[in-house]
Tab-separated table of C-alpha atoms and ligand atoms in Angstrom:
chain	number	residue	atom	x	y	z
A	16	UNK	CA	138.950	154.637	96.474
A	17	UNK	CA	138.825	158.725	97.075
A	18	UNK	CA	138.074	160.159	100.199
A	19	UNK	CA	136.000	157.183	101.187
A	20	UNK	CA	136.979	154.635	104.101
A	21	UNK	CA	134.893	152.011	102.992
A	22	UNK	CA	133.202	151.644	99.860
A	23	UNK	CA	131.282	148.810	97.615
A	24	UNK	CA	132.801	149.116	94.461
A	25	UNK	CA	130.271	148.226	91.615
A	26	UNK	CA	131.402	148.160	88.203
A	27	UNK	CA	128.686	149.014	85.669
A	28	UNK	CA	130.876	147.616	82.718
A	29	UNK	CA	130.792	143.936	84.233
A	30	UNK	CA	127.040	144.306	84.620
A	31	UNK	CA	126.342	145.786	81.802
A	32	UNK	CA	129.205	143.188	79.789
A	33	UNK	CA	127.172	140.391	82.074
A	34	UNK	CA	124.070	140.965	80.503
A	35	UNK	CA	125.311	141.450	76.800
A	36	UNK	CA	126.907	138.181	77.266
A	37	UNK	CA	123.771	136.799	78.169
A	38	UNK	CA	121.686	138.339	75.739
A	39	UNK	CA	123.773	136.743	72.903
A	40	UNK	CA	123.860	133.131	74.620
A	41	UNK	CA	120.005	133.251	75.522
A	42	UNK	CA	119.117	134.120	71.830
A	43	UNK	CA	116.382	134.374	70.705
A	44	UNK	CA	114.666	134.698	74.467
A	45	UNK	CA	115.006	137.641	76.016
A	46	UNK	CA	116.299	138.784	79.174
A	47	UNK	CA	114.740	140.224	82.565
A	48	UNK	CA	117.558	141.508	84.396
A	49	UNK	CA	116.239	140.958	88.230
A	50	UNK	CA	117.008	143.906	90.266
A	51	UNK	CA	115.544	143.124	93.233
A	52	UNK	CA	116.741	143.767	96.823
A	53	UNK	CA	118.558	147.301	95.456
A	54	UNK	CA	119.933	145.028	92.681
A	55	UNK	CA	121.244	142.310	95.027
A	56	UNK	CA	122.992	145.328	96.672
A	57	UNK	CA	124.681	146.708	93.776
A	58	UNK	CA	121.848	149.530	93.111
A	59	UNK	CA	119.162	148.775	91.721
A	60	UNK	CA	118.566	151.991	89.666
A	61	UNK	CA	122.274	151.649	87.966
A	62	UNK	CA	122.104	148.042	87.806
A	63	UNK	CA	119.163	148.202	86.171
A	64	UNK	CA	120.233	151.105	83.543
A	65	UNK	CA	123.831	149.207	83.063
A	66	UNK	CA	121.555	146.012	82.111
A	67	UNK	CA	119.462	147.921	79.842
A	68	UNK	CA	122.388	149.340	78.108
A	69	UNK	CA	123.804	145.262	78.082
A	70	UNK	CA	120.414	144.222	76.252
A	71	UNK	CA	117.697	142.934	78.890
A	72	UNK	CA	114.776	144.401	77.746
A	73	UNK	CA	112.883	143.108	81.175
A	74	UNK	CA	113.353	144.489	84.614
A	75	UNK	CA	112.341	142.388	87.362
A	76	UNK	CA	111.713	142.830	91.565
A	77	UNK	CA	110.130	141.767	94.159
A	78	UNK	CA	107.954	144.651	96.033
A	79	UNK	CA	105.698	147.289	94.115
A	80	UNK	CA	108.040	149.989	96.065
A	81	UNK	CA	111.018	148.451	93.796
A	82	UNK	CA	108.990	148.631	90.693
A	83	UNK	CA	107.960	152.556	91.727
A	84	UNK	CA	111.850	153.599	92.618
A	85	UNK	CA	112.633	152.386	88.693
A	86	UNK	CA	109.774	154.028	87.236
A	87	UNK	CA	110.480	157.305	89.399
A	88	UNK	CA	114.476	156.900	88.119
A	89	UNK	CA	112.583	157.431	84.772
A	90	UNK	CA	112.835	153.320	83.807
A	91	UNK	CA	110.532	153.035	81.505
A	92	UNK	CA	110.932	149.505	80.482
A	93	UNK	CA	108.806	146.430	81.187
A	94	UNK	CA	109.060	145.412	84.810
A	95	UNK	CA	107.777	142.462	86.188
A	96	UNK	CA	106.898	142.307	90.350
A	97	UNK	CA	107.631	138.876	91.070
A	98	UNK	CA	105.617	138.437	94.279
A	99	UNK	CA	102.109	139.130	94.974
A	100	UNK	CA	101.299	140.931	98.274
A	101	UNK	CA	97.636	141.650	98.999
A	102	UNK	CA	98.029	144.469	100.725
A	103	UNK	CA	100.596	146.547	97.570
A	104	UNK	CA	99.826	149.406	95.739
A	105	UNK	CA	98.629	147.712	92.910
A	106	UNK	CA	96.706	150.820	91.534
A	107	UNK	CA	100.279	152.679	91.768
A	108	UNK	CA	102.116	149.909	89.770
A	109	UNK	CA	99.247	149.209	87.532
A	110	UNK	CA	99.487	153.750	86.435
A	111	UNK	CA	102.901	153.235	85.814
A	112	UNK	CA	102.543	150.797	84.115
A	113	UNK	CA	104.120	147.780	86.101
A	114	UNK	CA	103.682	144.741	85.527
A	115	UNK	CA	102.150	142.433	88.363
A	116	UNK	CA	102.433	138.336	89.076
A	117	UNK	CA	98.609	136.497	90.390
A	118	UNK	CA	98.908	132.920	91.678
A	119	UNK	CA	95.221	132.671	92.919
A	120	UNK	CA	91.799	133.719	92.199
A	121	UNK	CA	91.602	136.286	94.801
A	122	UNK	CA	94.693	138.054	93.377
A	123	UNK	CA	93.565	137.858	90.070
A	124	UNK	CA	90.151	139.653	90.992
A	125	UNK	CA	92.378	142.063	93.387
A	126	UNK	CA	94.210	143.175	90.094
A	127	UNK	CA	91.638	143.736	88.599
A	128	UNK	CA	90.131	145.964	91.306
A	129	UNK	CA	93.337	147.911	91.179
A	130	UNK	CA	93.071	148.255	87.805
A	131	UNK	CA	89.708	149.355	87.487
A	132	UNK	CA	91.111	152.166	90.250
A	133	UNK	CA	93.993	152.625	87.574
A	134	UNK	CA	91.682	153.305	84.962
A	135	UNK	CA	94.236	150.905	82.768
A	136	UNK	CA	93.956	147.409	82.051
A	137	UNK	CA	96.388	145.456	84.911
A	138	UNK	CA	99.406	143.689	82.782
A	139	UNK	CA	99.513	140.303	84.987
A	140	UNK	CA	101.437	137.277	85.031
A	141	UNK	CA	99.661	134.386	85.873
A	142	UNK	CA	102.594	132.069	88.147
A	143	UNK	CA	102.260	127.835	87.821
A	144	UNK	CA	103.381	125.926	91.106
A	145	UNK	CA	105.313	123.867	88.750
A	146	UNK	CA	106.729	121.866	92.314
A	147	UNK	CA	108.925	124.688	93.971
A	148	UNK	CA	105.948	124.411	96.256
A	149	UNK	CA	106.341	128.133	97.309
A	150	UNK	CA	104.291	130.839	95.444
A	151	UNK	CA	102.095	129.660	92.847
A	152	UNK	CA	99.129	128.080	91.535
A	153	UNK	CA	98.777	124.224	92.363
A	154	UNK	CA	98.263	122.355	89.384
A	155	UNK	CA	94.483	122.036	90.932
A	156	UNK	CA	94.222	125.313	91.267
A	157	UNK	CA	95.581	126.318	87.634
A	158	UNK	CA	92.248	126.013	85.455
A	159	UNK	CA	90.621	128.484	87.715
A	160	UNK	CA	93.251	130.826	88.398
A	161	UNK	CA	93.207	130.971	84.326
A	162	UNK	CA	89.566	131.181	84.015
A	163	UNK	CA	89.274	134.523	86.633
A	164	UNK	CA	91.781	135.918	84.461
A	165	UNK	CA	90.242	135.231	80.821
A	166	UNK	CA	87.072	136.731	82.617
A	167	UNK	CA	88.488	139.963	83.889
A	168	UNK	CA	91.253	140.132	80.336
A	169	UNK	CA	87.213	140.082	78.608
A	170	UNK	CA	85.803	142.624	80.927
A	171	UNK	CA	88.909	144.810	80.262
A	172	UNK	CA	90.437	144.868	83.349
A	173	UNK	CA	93.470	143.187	82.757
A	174	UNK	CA	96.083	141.363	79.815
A	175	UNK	CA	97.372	138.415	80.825
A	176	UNK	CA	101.072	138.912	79.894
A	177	UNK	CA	102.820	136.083	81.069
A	178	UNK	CA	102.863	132.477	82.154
A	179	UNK	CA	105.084	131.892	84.373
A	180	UNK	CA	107.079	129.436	87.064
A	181	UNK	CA	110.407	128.790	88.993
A	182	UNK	CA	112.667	126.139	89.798
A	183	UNK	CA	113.243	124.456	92.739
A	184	UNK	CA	116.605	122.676	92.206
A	185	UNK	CA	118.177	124.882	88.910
A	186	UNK	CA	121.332	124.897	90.612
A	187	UNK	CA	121.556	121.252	90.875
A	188	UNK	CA	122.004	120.110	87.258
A	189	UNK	CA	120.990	116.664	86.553
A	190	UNK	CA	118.445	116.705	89.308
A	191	UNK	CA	115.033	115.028	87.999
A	192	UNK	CA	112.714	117.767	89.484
A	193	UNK	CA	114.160	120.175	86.448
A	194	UNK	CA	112.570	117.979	83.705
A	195	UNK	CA	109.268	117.496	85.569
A	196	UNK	CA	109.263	121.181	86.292
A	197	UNK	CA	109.760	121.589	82.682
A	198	UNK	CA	107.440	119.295	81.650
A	199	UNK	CA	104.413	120.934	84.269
A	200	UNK	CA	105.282	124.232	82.771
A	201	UNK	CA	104.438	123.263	79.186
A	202	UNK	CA	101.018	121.225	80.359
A	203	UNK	CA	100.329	125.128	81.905
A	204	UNK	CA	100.732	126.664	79.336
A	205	UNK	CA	99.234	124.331	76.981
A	206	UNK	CA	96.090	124.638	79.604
A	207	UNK	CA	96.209	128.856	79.245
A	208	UNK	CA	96.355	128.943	75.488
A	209	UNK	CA	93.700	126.726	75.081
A	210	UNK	CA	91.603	128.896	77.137
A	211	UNK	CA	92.472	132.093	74.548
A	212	UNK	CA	95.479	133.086	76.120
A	213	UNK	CA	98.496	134.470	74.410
A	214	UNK	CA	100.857	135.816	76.841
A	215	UNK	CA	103.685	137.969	75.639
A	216	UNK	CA	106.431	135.574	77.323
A	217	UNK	CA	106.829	132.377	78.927
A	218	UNK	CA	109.350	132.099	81.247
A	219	UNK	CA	110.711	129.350	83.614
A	220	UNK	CA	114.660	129.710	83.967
A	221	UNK	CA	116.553	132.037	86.692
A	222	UNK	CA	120.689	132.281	86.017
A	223	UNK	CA	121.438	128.836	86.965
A	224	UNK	CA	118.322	127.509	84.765
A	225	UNK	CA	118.867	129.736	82.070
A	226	UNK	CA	122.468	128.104	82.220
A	227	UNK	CA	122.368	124.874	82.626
A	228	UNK	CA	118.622	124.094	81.055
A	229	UNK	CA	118.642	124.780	77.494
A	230	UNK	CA	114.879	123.848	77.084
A	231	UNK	CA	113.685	126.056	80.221
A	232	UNK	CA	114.576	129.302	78.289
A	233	UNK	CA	111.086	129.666	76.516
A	234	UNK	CA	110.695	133.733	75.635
A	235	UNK	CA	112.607	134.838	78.569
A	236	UNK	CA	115.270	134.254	81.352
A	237	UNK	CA	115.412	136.026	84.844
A	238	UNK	CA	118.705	136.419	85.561
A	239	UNK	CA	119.774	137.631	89.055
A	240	UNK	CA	123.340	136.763	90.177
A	241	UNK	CA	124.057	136.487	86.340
A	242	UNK	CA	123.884	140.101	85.948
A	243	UNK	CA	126.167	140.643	88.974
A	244	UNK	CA	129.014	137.763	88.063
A	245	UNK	CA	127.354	135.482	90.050
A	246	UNK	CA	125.708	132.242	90.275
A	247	UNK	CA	124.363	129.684	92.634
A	248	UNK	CA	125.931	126.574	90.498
A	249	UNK	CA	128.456	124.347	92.047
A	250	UNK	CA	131.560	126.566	92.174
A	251	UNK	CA	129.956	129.426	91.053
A	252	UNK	CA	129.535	131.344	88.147
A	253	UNK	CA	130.985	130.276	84.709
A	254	UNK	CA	133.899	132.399	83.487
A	255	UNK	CA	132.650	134.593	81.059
A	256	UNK	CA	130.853	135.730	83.866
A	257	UNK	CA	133.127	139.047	85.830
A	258	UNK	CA	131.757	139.863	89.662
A	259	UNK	CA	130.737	143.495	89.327
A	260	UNK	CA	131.104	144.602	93.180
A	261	UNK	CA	134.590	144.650	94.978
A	262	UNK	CA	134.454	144.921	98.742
A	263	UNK	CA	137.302	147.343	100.130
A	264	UNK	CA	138.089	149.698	103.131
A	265	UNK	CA	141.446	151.467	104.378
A	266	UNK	CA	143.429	150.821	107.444
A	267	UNK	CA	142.204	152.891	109.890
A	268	UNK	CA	145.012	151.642	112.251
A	269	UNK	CA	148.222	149.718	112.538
A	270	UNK	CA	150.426	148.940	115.596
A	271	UNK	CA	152.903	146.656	116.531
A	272	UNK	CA	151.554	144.151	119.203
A	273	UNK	CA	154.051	141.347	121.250
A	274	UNK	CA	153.458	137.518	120.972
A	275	UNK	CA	151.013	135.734	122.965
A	276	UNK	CA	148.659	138.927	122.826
A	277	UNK	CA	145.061	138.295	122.629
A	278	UNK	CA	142.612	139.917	119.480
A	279	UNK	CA	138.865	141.051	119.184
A	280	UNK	CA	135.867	139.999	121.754
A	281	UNK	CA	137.048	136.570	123.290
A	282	UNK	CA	140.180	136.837	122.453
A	283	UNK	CA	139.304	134.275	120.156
A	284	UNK	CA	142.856	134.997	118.100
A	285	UNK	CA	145.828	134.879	120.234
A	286	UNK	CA	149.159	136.074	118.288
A	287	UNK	CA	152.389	133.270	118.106
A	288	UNK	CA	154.926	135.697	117.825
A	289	UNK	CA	155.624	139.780	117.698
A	290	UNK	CA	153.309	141.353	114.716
A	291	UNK	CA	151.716	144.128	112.771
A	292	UNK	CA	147.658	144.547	113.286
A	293	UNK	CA	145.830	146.843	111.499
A	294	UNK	CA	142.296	147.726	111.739
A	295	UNK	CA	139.643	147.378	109.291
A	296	UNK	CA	136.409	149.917	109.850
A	297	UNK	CA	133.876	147.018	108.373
A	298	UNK	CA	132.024	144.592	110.925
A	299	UNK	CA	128.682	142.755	110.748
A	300	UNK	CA	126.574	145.683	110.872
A	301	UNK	CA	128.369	146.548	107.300
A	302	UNK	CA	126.998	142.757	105.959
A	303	UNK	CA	130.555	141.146	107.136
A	304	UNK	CA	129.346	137.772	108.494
A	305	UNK	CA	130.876	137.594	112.273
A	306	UNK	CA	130.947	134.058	111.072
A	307	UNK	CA	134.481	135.107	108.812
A	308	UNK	CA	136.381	135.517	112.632
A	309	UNK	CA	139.472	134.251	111.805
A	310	UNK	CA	139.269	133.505	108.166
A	311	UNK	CA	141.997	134.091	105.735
A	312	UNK	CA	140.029	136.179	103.336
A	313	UNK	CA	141.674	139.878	103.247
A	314	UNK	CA	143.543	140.706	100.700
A	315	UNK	CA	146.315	143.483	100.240
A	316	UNK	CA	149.744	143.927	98.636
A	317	UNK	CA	149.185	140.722	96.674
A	318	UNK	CA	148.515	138.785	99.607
A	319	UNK	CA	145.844	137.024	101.553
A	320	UNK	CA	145.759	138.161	105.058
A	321	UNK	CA	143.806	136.555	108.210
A	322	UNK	CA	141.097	138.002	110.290
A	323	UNK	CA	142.599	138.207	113.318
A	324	UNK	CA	139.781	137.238	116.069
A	325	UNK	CA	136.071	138.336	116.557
A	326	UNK	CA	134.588	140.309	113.496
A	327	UNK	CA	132.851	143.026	115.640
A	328	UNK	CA	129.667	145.358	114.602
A	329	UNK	CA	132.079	147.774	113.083
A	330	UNK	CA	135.366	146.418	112.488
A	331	UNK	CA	137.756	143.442	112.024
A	332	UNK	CA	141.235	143.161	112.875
A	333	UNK	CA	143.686	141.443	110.503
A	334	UNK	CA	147.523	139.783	111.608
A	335	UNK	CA	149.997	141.538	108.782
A	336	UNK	CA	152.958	139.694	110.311
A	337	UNK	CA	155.773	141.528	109.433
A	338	UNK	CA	154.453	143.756	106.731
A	339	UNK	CA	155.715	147.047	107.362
A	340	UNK	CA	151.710	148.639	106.934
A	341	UNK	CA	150.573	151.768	107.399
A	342	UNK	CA	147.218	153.322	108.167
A	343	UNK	CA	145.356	154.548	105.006
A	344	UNK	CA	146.167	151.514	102.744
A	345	UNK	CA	143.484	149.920	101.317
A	346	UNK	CA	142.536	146.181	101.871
A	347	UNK	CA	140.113	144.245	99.914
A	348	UNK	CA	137.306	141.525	100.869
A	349	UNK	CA	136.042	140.496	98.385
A	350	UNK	CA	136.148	141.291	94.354
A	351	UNK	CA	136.132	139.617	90.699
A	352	UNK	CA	139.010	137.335	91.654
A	353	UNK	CA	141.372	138.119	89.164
A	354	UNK	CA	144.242	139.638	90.993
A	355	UNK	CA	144.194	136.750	93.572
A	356	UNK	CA	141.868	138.612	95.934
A	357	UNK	CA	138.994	136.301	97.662
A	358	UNK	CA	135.354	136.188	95.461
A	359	UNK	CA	132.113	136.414	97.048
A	360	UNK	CA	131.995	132.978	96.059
A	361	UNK	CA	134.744	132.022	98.052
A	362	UNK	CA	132.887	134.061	100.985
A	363	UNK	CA	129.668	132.032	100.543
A	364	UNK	CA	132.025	128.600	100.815
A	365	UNK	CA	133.730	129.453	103.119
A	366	UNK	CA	130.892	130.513	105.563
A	367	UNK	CA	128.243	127.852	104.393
A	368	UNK	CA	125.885	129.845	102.414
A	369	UNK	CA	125.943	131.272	98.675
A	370	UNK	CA	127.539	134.337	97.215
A	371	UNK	CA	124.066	135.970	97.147
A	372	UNK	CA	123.638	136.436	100.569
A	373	UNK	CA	127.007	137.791	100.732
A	374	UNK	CA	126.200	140.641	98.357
A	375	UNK	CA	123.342	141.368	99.754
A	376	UNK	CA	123.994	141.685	103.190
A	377	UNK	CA	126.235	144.593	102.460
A	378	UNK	CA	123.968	147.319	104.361
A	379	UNK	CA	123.247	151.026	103.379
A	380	UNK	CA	126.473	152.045	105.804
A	381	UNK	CA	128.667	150.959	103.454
A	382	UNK	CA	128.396	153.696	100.535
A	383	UNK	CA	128.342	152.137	96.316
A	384	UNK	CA	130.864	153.766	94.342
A	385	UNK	CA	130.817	153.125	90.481
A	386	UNK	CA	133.004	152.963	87.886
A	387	UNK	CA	131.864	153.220	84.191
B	404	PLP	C1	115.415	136.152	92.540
B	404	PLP	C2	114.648	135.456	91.512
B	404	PLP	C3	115.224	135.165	90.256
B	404	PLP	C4	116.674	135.395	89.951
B	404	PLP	O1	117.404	134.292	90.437
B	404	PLP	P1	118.966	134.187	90.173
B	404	PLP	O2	119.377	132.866	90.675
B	404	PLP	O3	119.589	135.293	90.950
B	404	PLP	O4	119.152	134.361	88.722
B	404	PLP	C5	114.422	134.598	89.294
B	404	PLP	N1	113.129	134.323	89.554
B	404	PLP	C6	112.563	134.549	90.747
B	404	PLP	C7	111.149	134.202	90.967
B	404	PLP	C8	113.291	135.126	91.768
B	404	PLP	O5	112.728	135.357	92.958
């Protein structure tokens, strides 16, 4: 891991192989590769390039600023923003070219403002509540959402690109909000194409949709987690899926402590008999949840290794027992799994929460190597 103590290892061949594997089994809809929150803290600039290279031909995010660091990387391709914000630069995203998600009336005639500012048409994606009951247009609310838009796509300020929703249970397969979901969908879109719209894609399904809902892939699937080897399905991601980013940092210290000796804030680890500590420079400031105190989830020599006590702000200890260690060897947190080391999966179970928020709590401290 060169000079570096700590480092987020992201491989751009699982992403990129993560995407290609996708783009075959989605066939013939396409694939946004969702980059959002810096790529789910891989990088969102080479995540996004190593899923372009895999075969998404979409880009999606969250915030216009996402949309504007691709396009200033030189990403040309279509990017959708997935969440509309009143106050945005919508006349920045609509010159480059972004495109930009309306759920109401009042966003739909903001656009178009922003466009008119643009001096380009606003490319827009007009978002069904289809019962996530979060962003959205009711099903109330729908016909005149559509209506602003075929009004403002006449007067030239703006091409409706896309009809659009999200699921509220995808990870759940089986569960009978997916089929009405699906079903509310195709009444929207049925209700927009009678109106004169033909959107350039249709798209319902995020990874675990795209997965387990044949039927919800319509033109396009916005895969997330996918990209990066992981899912939010019941014991995570299928395997022909590889986790791209492998947690790791060196021993900064090691020293022999006696039994009965008390680790960390709290003391919250006491050791049962004489044994090697050595100290890891990641805490919860790095995106370690303090809630891993005392977890076995390190991983070194072949081994899994406990947390000895307290995860602090900026470093963990972990009990090596015996092992003669030495400062400078590297110890592992998380990766793909494959040599035995813990997943982010196993992370997310372990701590009572998903994968996801374990990859994306890894702050800016920590610095993103890549391999090819
Ligand atoms: C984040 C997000 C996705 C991607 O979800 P994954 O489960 O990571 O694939 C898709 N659609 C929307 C609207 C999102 O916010």
């Amino acid at each position: 891991m060169g000079e570096q103590y700590a480092e987020a290892e992201i491989s751009l061949s699982a992403i990129r192989e993560n995407t290609a594997a996708f783009t075959r089994r989605m066939a013939p809809a396409a694939v946004m590769a969702v980059v959002k929150a810096d790529g789910y803290g891989h990088g969102a600039v080479a995540s996004a390039r190593a899923a372009l290279d895999g075969g998404a031909t979409w880009l999606g995010v969250v915030h216009v600023r996402e949309a504007l660091e691709l396009r200033e990387a030189g990403i040309g391709a279509p990017v959708l923003v997935m969440m509309a914000i009143g106050g945005d630069d919508h006349a920045a995203a609509v010159r480059r070219g972004v495109d930009l998600s309306a759920s109401t009336v009042e966003m739909v005639r903001c656009l178009a403002k922003a466009a008119t500012e643009a001096g380009r048409p606003a490319r827009v994606h007009l978002k069904a509540d289809t019962g996530l009951n979060r962003g959205g247009a009711t099903r109330d609310d729908w016909p005149s959402v559509v209506s602003a838009a075929m009004e403002e796509q006449a007067a030239g300020r703006l091409v409706v690109t896309g009809l659009w929703s999200h699921f509220a249970s995808s990870d759940d397969p089986g569960n009978p909000s997916i089929r009405e979901q699906v079903s509310v969908f195709r009444e929207s879109i049925e209700i927009a194409e009678k109106s004169g719209i033909s959107p350039e894609v249709r798209h319902l399904g995020n990874t675990a949709g795209a997965i387990g809902v044949p039927e919800a892939r319509f033109d396009l699937v916005r895969i997330g987690g996918g990209i990066y080897g992981l899912s939010t399905l019941p014991g995570g991601a299928p395997g022909w899926l590889t986790p791209a980013m492998t947690l790791k940092a060196r021993l900064i210290q090691v020293k022999r402590v006696p039994a009965g000796a008390g680790v960390s804030y709290n003391h919250r680890y006491v050791t049962s008999r004489d044994t090697t500590l050595g100290l890891l420079p990641l805490g919860y400031a790095d995106g370690v949840p303090r809630g891993a105190t005392n977890a076995r989830l390190a991983f070194t020599r072949g081994r899994r290794w406990q947390i000895a006590g307290t995860v602090c702000m900026d470093q963990l200890v972990i009990d090596f027992g015996d092992e003669p260690m030495t400062a400078g060897e590297e110890v592992v947190l998380f990766g793909p799994g494959g040599a035995g080391e813990p997943t982010a999966q196993e992370w997310g179970e372990a701590l009572g929460t998903i994968s996801y928020e374990i990859v994306t709590g890894i702050g800016p401290r920590v610095p993103r190597s890549y391999t090819p």
